[in-house]
Amino acid sequence: MDMAQERTSIDLSELRERIENARPDPLWKELSLSKKVRILLIERLEQIEQQKTSSTQDKGNA
């Protein structure tokens, strides 16, 4: 399946305000909600992947 066409619907009603206020940056306010969600997801996934990499490296050094 083409990744560009893969979409999903999620209910963000309980998270909308938290997402909108996640950053003090004025440019953040200019982004659409979907772009904000995408940015936050990507950043969190990168953190998780980095932690996994660090954890694997730490186990290799033990």
PDB file of C-alpha atoms in Angstrom:
ATOM      1  CA  MET A   1       0.000   0.000   0.000  1.00  0.00           C
ATOM      2  CA  ASP A   2       1.245   3.472  -0.867  1.00  0.00           C
ATOM      3  CA  MET A   3       2.208   5.276   2.351  1.00  0.00           C
ATOM      4  CA  ALA A   4       0.964   8.610   0.979  1.00  0.00           C
ATOM      5  CA  GLN A   5      -2.544   7.181   0.715  1.00  0.00           C
ATOM      6  CA  GLU A   6      -2.590   5.488   4.109  1.00  0.00           C
ATOM      7  CA  ARG A   7      -4.771   7.512   6.444  1.00  0.00           C
ATOM      8  CA  THR A   8      -6.543   6.919   9.704  1.00  0.00           C
ATOM      9  CA  SER A   9      -9.127   8.827  11.696  1.00  0.00           C
ATOM     10  CA  ILE A  10      -8.646   9.364  15.404  1.00  0.00           C
ATOM     11  CA  ASP A  11     -10.630  11.272  18.000  1.00  0.00           C
ATOM     12  CA  LEU A  12      -8.456  14.081  19.354  1.00  0.00           C
ATOM     13  CA  SER A  13     -11.214  15.921  21.184  1.00  0.00           C
ATOM     14  CA  GLU A  14      -9.650  15.269  24.596  1.00  0.00           C
ATOM     15  CA  LEU A  15      -6.141  16.125  23.375  1.00  0.00           C
ATOM     16  CA  ARG A  16      -6.764  19.111  21.138  1.00  0.00           C
ATOM     17  CA  GLU A  17      -6.022  21.790  23.735  1.00  0.00           C
ATOM     18  CA  ARG A  18      -2.862  20.013  24.919  1.00  0.00           C
ATOM     19  CA  ILE A  19      -1.647  19.684  21.340  1.00  0.00           C
ATOM     20  CA  GLU A  20      -2.442  23.304  20.507  1.00  0.00           C
ATOM     21  CA  ASN A  21      -0.552  24.481  23.620  1.00  0.00           C
ATOM     22  CA  ALA A  22       2.341  22.034  23.369  1.00  0.00           C
ATOM     23  CA  ARG A  23       4.758  24.762  22.295  1.00  0.00           C
ATOM     24  CA  PRO A  24       5.061  28.486  23.003  1.00  0.00           C
ATOM     25  CA  ASP A  25       6.460  29.113  19.511  1.00  0.00           C
ATOM     26  CA  PRO A  26       4.182  31.465  17.500  1.00  0.00           C
ATOM     27  CA  LEU A  27       4.852  29.386  14.371  1.00  0.00           C
ATOM     28  CA  TRP A  28       3.307  26.389  16.148  1.00  0.00           C
ATOM     29  CA  LYS A  29       0.013  28.277  16.268  1.00  0.00           C
ATOM     30  CA  GLU A  30       0.109  28.658  12.475  1.00  0.00           C
ATOM     31  CA  LEU A  31       0.247  24.912  11.787  1.00  0.00           C
ATOM     32  CA  SER A  32      -2.850  22.835  11.225  1.00  0.00           C
ATOM     33  CA  LEU A  33      -3.817  20.375  13.933  1.00  0.00           C
ATOM     34  CA  SER A  34      -2.922  17.433  11.694  1.00  0.00           C
ATOM     35  CA  LYS A  35       0.590  18.796  11.117  1.00  0.00           C
ATOM     36  CA  LYS A  36       1.050  19.367  14.845  1.00  0.00           C
ATOM     37  CA  VAL A  37      -0.011  15.802  15.595  1.00  0.00           C
ATOM     38  CA  ARG A  38       2.311  14.463  12.920  1.00  0.00           C
ATOM     39  CA  ILE A  39       5.271  16.457  14.286  1.00  0.00           C
ATOM     40  CA  LEU A  40       4.615  15.299  17.848  1.00  0.00           C
ATOM     41  CA  LEU A  41       4.285  11.670  16.753  1.00  0.00           C
ATOM     42  CA  ILE A  42       7.494  11.767  14.732  1.00  0.00           C
ATOM     43  CA  GLU A  43       9.429  13.382  17.586  1.00  0.00           C
ATOM     44  CA  ARG A  44       8.173  10.823  20.093  1.00  0.00           C
ATOM     45  CA  LEU A  45       8.923   7.902  17.779  1.00  0.00           C
ATOM     46  CA  GLU A  46      12.461   9.222  17.300  1.00  0.00           C
ATOM     47  CA  GLN A  47      12.875   9.417  21.093  1.00  0.00           C
ATOM     48  CA  ILE A  48      11.690   5.828  21.511  1.00  0.00           C
ATOM     49  CA  GLU A  49      13.987   4.592  18.736  1.00  0.00           C
ATOM     50  CA  GLN A  50      16.926   6.461  20.252  1.00  0.00           C
ATOM     51  CA  GLN A  51      16.207   4.959  23.690  1.00  0.00           C
ATOM     52  CA  LYS A  52      16.061   1.477  22.169  1.00  0.00           C
ATOM     53  CA  THR A  53      19.385   2.059  20.419  1.00  0.00           C
ATOM     54  CA  SER A  54      20.975   3.388  23.614  1.00  0.00           C
ATOM     55  CA  SER A  55      19.579   0.492  25.625  1.00  0.00           C
ATOM     56  CA  THR A  56      20.947  -2.041  23.131  1.00  0.00           C
ATOM     57  CA  GLN A  57      24.360  -0.361  23.182  1.00  0.00           C
ATOM     58  CA  ASP A  58      24.383  -0.283  26.996  1.00  0.00           C
ATOM     59  CA  LYS A  59      23.619  -4.016  27.137  1.00  0.00           C
ATOM     60  CA  GLY A  60      26.468  -4.666  24.719  1.00  0.00           C
ATOM     61  CA  ASN A  61      28.888  -2.763  26.958  1.00  0.00           C
ATOM     62  CA  ALA A  62      27.860  -4.556  30.156  1.00  0.00           C
TER      63      ALA A  62
END
